[in-house]
Short mmCIF file of C-alpha atoms and ligand atoms in Angstrom, two decimals:
data_model
loop_
_atom_site.label_atom_id
_atom_site.label_comp_id
_atom_site.label_asym_id
_atom_site.label_seq_id
_atom_site.Cartn_x
_atom_site.Cartn_y
_atom_site.Cartn_z
CA MET L 957 159.66 139.41 77.44
CA LYS L 958 157.99 140.67 74.28
CA THR L 959 157.32 137.08 73.15
CA GLN L 960 155.84 136.28 76.58
CA ASN L 961 153.52 139.30 76.42
CA ASN L 962 152.51 138.28 72.99
CA ILE L 963 151.66 134.73 74.05
CA SER L 964 149.69 135.97 77.09
CA GLU L 965 147.73 138.46 74.99
CA ARG L 966 146.83 135.87 72.40
CA ILE L 967 145.63 133.45 75.10
CA LEU L 968 143.55 136.22 76.73
CA LYS L 969 142.01 137.14 73.40
CA TRP L 970 141.26 133.53 72.55
CA TYR L 971 139.73 132.93 76.00
CA LYS L 972 137.40 135.89 75.60
CA ARG L 973 135.81 134.23 72.59
CA ASN L 974 136.16 130.55 73.46
CA GLN L 975 135.83 130.15 77.22
CA ARG L 976 133.87 127.19 78.49
CA ASN L 977 130.57 127.98 80.14
CA LEU L 978 131.22 126.69 83.68
CA PRO L 979 128.99 127.47 86.68
CA TRP L 980 131.84 128.54 89.01
CA ARG L 981 132.84 131.16 86.45
CA LYS L 982 129.59 133.01 87.00
CA THR L 983 130.63 134.01 90.51
CA LYS L 984 133.45 135.72 92.35
CA ASP L 985 132.36 134.26 95.69
CA PRO L 986 135.59 132.80 97.13
CA TYR L 987 133.68 129.98 98.88
CA TYR L 988 132.13 128.73 95.61
CA ILE L 989 135.51 128.95 93.91
CA PHE L 990 137.09 127.08 96.82
CA VAL L 991 134.48 124.29 96.53
CA SER L 992 134.93 124.05 92.74
CA GLU L 993 138.72 123.90 93.00
CA MET L 994 138.59 121.14 95.62
CA MET L 995 136.17 119.16 93.43
CA LEU L 996 138.26 119.69 90.30
CA GLN L 997 141.39 118.14 91.87
CA GLN L 998 141.87 114.92 89.81
CA THR L 999 138.36 115.08 88.33
CA GLN L 1000 136.98 116.09 84.94
CA VAL L 1001 134.94 119.28 84.62
CA GLU L 1002 131.86 117.46 83.21
CA THR L 1003 131.79 115.09 86.18
CA VAL L 1004 132.13 117.93 88.69
CA ILE L 1005 129.32 120.21 87.37
CA PRO L 1006 126.27 118.34 88.83
CA TYR L 1007 128.11 117.71 92.11
CA TYR L 1008 129.04 121.38 92.37
CA HIS L 1009 125.42 122.49 91.90
CA ARG L 1010 124.11 120.01 94.47
CA PHE L 1011 126.89 120.80 96.96
CA ILE L 1012 126.49 124.57 96.98
CA THR L 1013 122.70 124.22 97.16
CA ARG L 1014 123.03 121.85 100.13
CA PHE L 1015 125.88 123.84 101.78
CA PRO L 1016 125.57 127.43 100.49
CA THR L 1017 128.06 128.97 102.95
CA VAL L 1018 131.19 128.09 104.89
CA GLU L 1019 129.02 128.09 108.00
CA THR L 1020 126.46 125.58 106.69
CA LEU L 1021 129.29 123.30 105.61
CA ALA L 1022 131.05 123.56 108.97
CA ARG L 1023 127.82 122.78 110.82
CA ALA L 1024 127.04 119.65 108.74
CA SER L 1025 128.07 116.17 109.86
CA LEU L 1026 130.85 114.36 108.04
CA GLN L 1027 128.30 111.81 106.89
CA GLU L 1028 126.15 114.49 105.23
CA VAL L 1029 129.21 115.88 103.44
CA LEU L 1030 130.35 112.43 102.27
CA LYS L 1031 126.82 111.67 101.07
CA ALA L 1032 126.87 114.83 98.93
CA TRP L 1033 130.25 113.68 97.58
CA GLU L 1034 129.24 110.05 97.00
CA ASN L 1035 130.73 108.60 93.76
CA LEU L 1036 132.86 111.68 93.06
CA GLY L 1037 135.84 109.73 94.44
CA TYR L 1038 138.98 110.87 96.28
CA TYR L 1039 136.96 111.26 99.46
CA ALA L 1040 139.85 112.84 101.36
CA ARG L 1041 138.91 116.02 99.47
CA ALA L 1042 135.45 116.02 101.05
CA ARG L 1043 136.87 115.40 104.52
CA HIS L 1044 139.44 118.17 103.99
CA LEU L 1045 136.84 120.62 102.71
CA HIS L 1046 134.67 119.92 105.75
CA LEU L 1047 137.62 120.36 108.13
CA ALA L 1048 138.74 123.51 106.32
CA ALA L 1049 135.25 125.01 106.77
CA LYS L 1050 135.38 124.27 110.51
CA GLU L 1051 138.85 125.81 110.77
CA MET L 1052 137.81 128.93 108.87
CA ILE L 1053 134.80 129.42 111.16
CA GLU L 1054 137.18 129.28 114.12
CA LEU L 1055 140.03 131.35 112.69
CA THR L 1056 138.39 133.90 110.42
CA GLY L 1057 134.68 133.69 111.19
CA GLY L 1058 134.11 131.84 107.90
CA VAL L 1059 136.04 134.15 105.58
CA ILE L 1060 138.17 132.47 102.90
CA PRO L 1061 141.78 133.69 103.36
CA ASP L 1062 143.13 135.95 100.60
CA ASN L 1063 146.80 135.09 101.10
CA GLU L 1064 148.88 132.05 100.25
CA GLU L 1065 150.25 131.44 103.73
CA GLU L 1066 146.84 131.04 105.37
CA LEU L 1067 145.34 129.13 102.44
CA LEU L 1068 148.18 126.59 102.52
CA ARG L 1069 147.50 125.97 106.21
CA LEU L 1070 143.98 124.70 105.41
CA PRO L 1071 143.55 120.93 105.01
CA GLY L 1072 143.67 119.73 101.39
CA VAL L 1073 144.96 123.03 99.97
CA GLY L 1074 148.21 122.66 98.03
CA PRO L 1075 150.11 125.25 95.97
CA TYR L 1076 147.91 124.80 92.88
CA THR L 1077 144.58 125.16 94.74
CA ALA L 1078 145.89 128.16 96.69
CA ALA L 1079 147.07 129.84 93.47
CA ALA L 1080 143.78 129.12 91.67
CA ILE L 1081 141.74 130.63 94.54
CA LEU L 1082 144.04 133.66 94.82
CA SER L 1083 143.96 134.43 91.12
CA ILE L 1084 140.33 133.56 90.33
CA ALA L 1085 138.62 134.84 93.48
CA PHE L 1086 140.99 137.64 94.50
CA ASP L 1087 142.61 138.68 91.17
CA ARG L 1088 146.14 138.10 92.48
CA ARG L 1089 148.85 137.91 89.85
CA VAL L 1090 150.00 134.33 90.49
CA PRO L 1091 150.28 131.42 88.06
CA ALA L 1092 148.01 128.41 88.66
CA VAL L 1093 149.65 125.36 87.11
CA ASP L 1094 147.42 122.31 86.75
CA GLY L 1095 147.79 119.31 84.42
CA ASN L 1096 146.38 121.17 81.40
CA VAL L 1097 148.71 124.12 81.92
CA ARG L 1098 151.72 121.82 82.34
CA ARG L 1099 150.97 120.12 79.02
CA VAL L 1100 150.53 123.41 77.14
CA LEU L 1101 153.79 124.85 78.51
CA CYS L 1102 155.76 121.64 77.89
CA ARG L 1103 154.72 121.81 74.26
CA LEU L 1104 154.98 125.56 73.83
CA PHE L 1105 158.59 125.51 75.06
CA ALA L 1106 159.42 121.96 73.85
CA ILE L 1107 160.43 120.73 77.30
CA ARG L 1108 161.90 117.26 76.89
CA THR L 1109 162.70 116.28 80.48
CA PRO L 1110 160.17 113.99 82.22
CA LEU L 1111 157.20 115.80 83.68
CA GLU L 1112 157.61 114.05 87.05
CA GLU L 1113 161.10 115.49 87.64
CA SER L 1114 161.27 118.40 90.07
CA LYS L 1115 163.53 120.43 87.75
CA THR L 1116 160.83 120.13 85.04
CA GLN L 1117 158.15 121.23 87.50
CA ARG L 1118 160.29 124.21 88.56
CA ARG L 1119 160.93 125.22 84.99
CA ILE L 1120 157.23 125.04 84.11
CA HIS L 1121 156.33 127.07 87.17
CA ASN L 1122 158.89 129.75 86.27
CA LEU L 1123 157.61 129.92 82.69
CA ALA L 1124 154.03 130.25 83.93
CA ALA L 1125 155.10 132.99 86.35
CA ASP L 1126 156.74 134.90 83.46
CA LEU L 1127 153.62 134.57 81.32
CA VAL L 1128 150.95 135.49 83.83
CA PRO L 1129 149.73 139.05 83.18
CA VAL L 1130 147.83 141.45 85.44
CA LYS L 1131 144.59 139.80 84.34
CA ALA L 1132 145.75 136.62 86.07
CA SER L 1133 142.26 135.21 86.63
CA LEU L 1134 141.38 135.31 82.92
CA PHE L 1135 144.83 134.15 81.81
CA ASN L 1136 144.96 131.16 84.19
CA GLN L 1137 141.50 130.04 83.16
CA GLY L 1138 142.35 130.71 79.51
CA ILE L 1139 145.45 128.52 79.44
CA MET L 1140 143.54 125.79 81.33
CA ASP L 1141 140.78 125.90 78.71
CA LEU L 1142 143.36 125.87 75.93
CA GLY L 1143 144.81 122.66 77.38
CA ALA L 1144 141.38 121.12 77.89
CA THR L 1145 139.93 121.87 74.46
CA ILE L 1146 142.76 122.52 71.92
CA CYS L 1147 146.10 121.33 73.30
CA THR L 1148 144.56 118.02 74.38
CA PRO L 1149 146.64 115.02 75.56
CA ARG L 1150 146.11 113.25 72.22
CA HIS L 1151 145.75 114.85 68.82
CA PRO L 1152 146.10 118.55 69.76
CA VAL L 1153 144.29 120.79 67.27
CA CYS L 1154 147.30 123.00 66.49
CA GLY L 1155 145.60 124.58 63.46
CA ARG L 1156 143.11 126.27 65.81
CA CYS L 1157 145.61 127.15 68.52
CA PRO L 1158 146.11 130.89 69.17
CA VAL L 1159 149.81 130.40 70.01
CA HIS L 1160 150.85 127.92 67.33
CA SER L 1161 153.20 130.45 65.70
CA SER L 1162 155.24 130.55 68.94
CA CYS L 1163 154.99 126.84 69.75
CA LEU L 1164 158.33 125.01 69.60
CA ALA L 1165 156.70 121.56 69.73
CA TYR L 1166 154.54 122.47 66.75
CA GLU L 1167 157.56 123.86 64.88
CA LYS L 1168 159.54 120.63 65.48
CA GLY L 1169 156.58 118.27 65.00
CA LEU L 1170 156.78 117.12 68.63
CA GLN L 1171 153.26 118.00 69.73
CA GLU L 1172 152.15 114.34 69.88
CA THR L 1173 155.21 113.18 71.84
CA LEU L 1174 155.37 115.90 74.51
CA PRO L 1175 155.12 116.01 77.44
CA ILE L 1176 157.36 113.09 78.33
CA THR L 1177 156.08 111.06 81.26
CA ARG L 1178 157.52 108.02 83.00
CA LYS L 1179 155.68 104.83 82.12
CA ARG L 1180 153.65 103.33 84.95
CA GLY L 1181 153.64 99.57 85.44
CA PRO L 1182 150.35 97.66 85.66
CA LEU L 1183 148.27 98.50 88.73
CA PRO L 1184 148.60 96.01 91.59
CA HIS L 1185 145.51 93.91 92.25
CA LYS L 1186 143.91 93.20 95.65
CA GLN L 1187 141.26 90.66 96.54
CA MET L 1188 138.70 92.07 98.95
CA THR L 1189 135.82 90.35 100.74
CA ALA L 1190 132.46 91.54 102.00
CA GLY L 1191 130.03 89.68 104.26
CA ILE L 1192 126.28 90.12 103.77
CA LEU L 1193 124.68 89.47 107.16
CA CYS L 1194 120.93 89.75 107.42
CA THR L 1195 118.94 89.43 110.67
CA HIS L 1196 115.24 90.31 111.07
CA ASP L 1197 115.32 91.84 107.58
CA LYS L 1198 118.15 94.21 108.54
CA LEU L 1199 121.61 94.28 106.99
CA LEU L 1200 124.79 94.76 108.98
CA ILE L 1201 126.85 97.72 107.72
CA VAL L 1202 129.99 99.33 109.12
CA GLN L 1203 131.52 102.77 108.81
CA ARG L 1204 135.18 102.82 107.82
CA PRO L 1205 137.69 104.63 110.04
CA THR L 1206 137.54 108.34 109.23
CA LYS L 1207 141.11 108.51 107.87
CA GLY L 1208 142.58 106.78 104.82
CA LEU L 1209 141.13 105.64 101.51
CA LEU L 1210 137.32 105.98 101.50
CA GLY L 1211 137.56 107.12 105.15
CA GLY L 1212 134.16 107.71 106.79
CA LEU L 1213 132.20 105.88 104.06
CA TRP L 1214 130.02 102.89 104.94
CA LYS L 1215 130.51 99.34 103.65
CA PHE L 1216 129.63 95.74 104.31
CA PRO L 1217 131.87 94.10 106.92
CA GLY L 1218 135.06 92.52 105.52
CA GLY L 1219 138.39 93.59 104.08
CA GLU L 1220 141.48 92.51 102.19
CA ARG L 1221 142.14 88.79 101.80
CA GLY L 1222 144.96 87.56 104.02
CA SER L 1223 147.79 85.65 102.33
CA GLY L 1224 147.68 81.83 102.29
CA VAL L 1225 144.03 81.54 103.34
CA SER L 1226 140.83 81.05 101.40
CA LEU L 1227 138.54 84.02 100.78
CA GLN L 1228 135.98 82.52 103.17
CA LYS L 1229 138.45 81.93 106.04
CA SER L 1230 139.92 85.37 105.54
CA LEU L 1231 136.46 86.98 105.67
CA GLU L 1232 135.61 85.13 108.91
CA LYS L 1233 138.79 86.42 110.51
CA VAL L 1234 138.49 90.01 109.26
CA ILE L 1235 134.89 90.30 110.52
CA GLN L 1236 135.93 88.94 113.90
CA MET L 1237 138.70 91.55 114.17
CA GLU L 1238 136.50 94.33 112.84
CA LEU L 1239 133.37 93.70 114.93
CA GLY L 1240 134.19 90.98 117.47
CA ILE L 1241 131.55 88.58 116.10
CA GLU L 1242 131.77 85.03 114.76
CA VAL L 1243 130.17 84.34 111.42
CA ARG L 1244 129.72 81.36 109.16
CA VAL L 1245 130.59 82.26 105.57
CA GLY L 1246 128.17 80.73 103.07
CA GLU L 1247 127.68 80.95 99.31
CA LYS L 1248 129.35 83.54 97.14
CA ILE L 1249 126.77 86.08 95.95
CA THR L 1250 128.78 88.07 93.43
CA ALA L 1251 132.19 89.54 92.62
CA VAL L 1252 132.65 93.12 91.40
CA LYS L 1253 135.71 94.85 90.01
CA HIS L 1254 136.83 98.41 90.59
CA ALA L 1255 139.97 100.45 89.86
CA TYR L 1256 141.46 103.15 92.10
CA THR L 1257 144.39 105.39 91.18
CA HIS L 1258 147.10 103.12 92.57
CA PHE L 1259 145.49 99.67 92.56
CA ARG L 1260 142.47 97.72 91.41
CA ILE L 1261 140.28 95.36 93.37
CA THR L 1262 137.96 92.43 92.99
CA LEU L 1263 135.41 92.52 95.79
CA TYR L 1264 133.81 89.12 96.58
CA ALA L 1265 130.52 89.24 98.46
CA PHE L 1266 129.44 86.21 100.51
CA ARG L 1267 126.24 85.50 102.35
CA CYS L 1268 127.08 85.10 106.06
CA THR L 1269 125.21 84.01 109.18
CA LEU L 1270 125.89 85.20 112.69
CA ARG L 1271 127.18 82.41 114.97
CA GLY L 1272 127.95 84.33 118.13
CA GLY L 1273 128.73 87.64 119.80
CA ALA L 1274 127.32 91.16 119.48
CA PRO L 1275 128.96 93.69 117.15
CA LYS L 1276 131.40 96.19 118.67
CA ALA L 1277 133.32 98.87 116.73
CA LEU L 1278 136.78 97.32 117.15
CA LYS L 1279 138.38 98.19 113.82
CA CYS L 1280 135.74 100.45 112.33
CA HIS L 1281 134.32 103.84 113.23
CA ASN L 1282 130.72 102.69 113.68
CA TRP L 1283 128.27 99.91 112.75
CA ARG L 1284 124.52 99.37 112.56
CA TRP L 1285 121.75 97.07 111.44
CA SER L 1286 120.00 98.93 108.64
CA ASP L 1287 116.74 98.45 106.78
CA PRO L 1288 117.69 97.78 103.15
CA GLN L 1289 115.57 100.74 102.01
CA ASP L 1290 117.56 103.06 104.32
CA LEU L 1291 120.91 102.21 102.72
CA ALA L 1292 120.45 105.09 100.26
CA GLU L 1293 120.92 107.54 103.15
CA PHE L 1294 124.48 106.38 103.85
CA PRO L 1295 127.53 107.23 101.74
CA PHE L 1296 128.99 104.05 100.16
CA SER L 1297 131.78 103.49 97.64
CA LYS L 1298 130.99 102.55 94.05
CA ALA L 1299 132.10 98.95 94.57
CA ASP L 1300 129.72 98.54 97.55
CA ARG L 1301 126.90 100.14 95.57
CA LYS L 1302 127.52 97.56 92.82
CA ILE L 1303 127.00 94.79 95.38
CA MET L 1304 123.83 96.48 96.60
CA ALA L 1305 122.49 96.68 93.07
CA PHE L 1306 123.07 92.94 92.78
CA LEU L 1307 121.35 92.24 96.10
S1 LIG Q 2437 150.43 124.65 68.73
FE1 LIG Q 2437 149.64 122.64 69.22
S2 LIG Q 2437 151.10 121.76 70.63
FE2 LIG Q 2437 151.52 123.93 70.55
S3 LIG Q 2437 150.38 124.79 72.26
FE3 LIG Q 2437 149.06 124.93 70.45
S4 LIG Q 2437 147.83 123.06 70.46
FE4 LIG Q 2437 149.53 122.76 71.87
#
């Protein structure tokens, strides 16, 4: 226990002098901390900062967020990726208005009931906004603890996760907010994934990985195979100077975002034939697929895509939302008002 106290104290002391200057650290408002934690899931701090500023200016309270449309929220989130987080945040705001009058819950049970809030996010909110003595274990913390205690079992295994969580729980002091943020900063700036700067680390004298020269090889992770590749198609239909765009179903990857009509290439058919069929199923219209305009590449967490855009002409029928949430003919200059994915924006830039 003495060693643990010692480690915690050194991290607290180091954090006092070396903490990163982050906007959500200048507040104790649980709503702002909630927004920042949702944005920080799977995303780098530097990427989040401008989005955080814009988001809390646009939606300064739980109430303003709950009152906004999903499209407004997705637009504010555009290009930040992992759009389920935006949908969850929006839903969580609506639920909090109904259940608590817009107050962020200060207990784990109620936080975990909100959409998109898992054990890490709940713990981060509880410790940072409400000063509860709970460990918040994110990727940075996992790496620091794996090295500090020379954990050699794969990070993905549940017994490794349990062990890390128990170690974090033993380390977390009364000043949980400062400690949790301190160990996160240590992982982000000193105990980095590659080339940790052990010479400047406040806990190097207690670090088993450093002692055994294992700091570059820990943590152990299972190797991932190459990402599967999908071929996607998009039809550019233009009538009376307006472009046909569709809104994706509100659930699933990129749910609620807008796109050009089209979808994944079917097996055993050409890109053009596949596009014809997908558009017919999506909107109930017949199109003739013409020349290829461009092809853009994009990678998601679990797969990568090549998106082929073709010029199309309408042959028959009027659009109906059969396999999409909504559709419309839009003036090209109005496209900026709709939330689109990065791949679709690349096509737009080309157009
Ligand atoms: S001594 Fe090195 S490996 Fe150990 S916690 Fe510090 S930075 Fe990480």
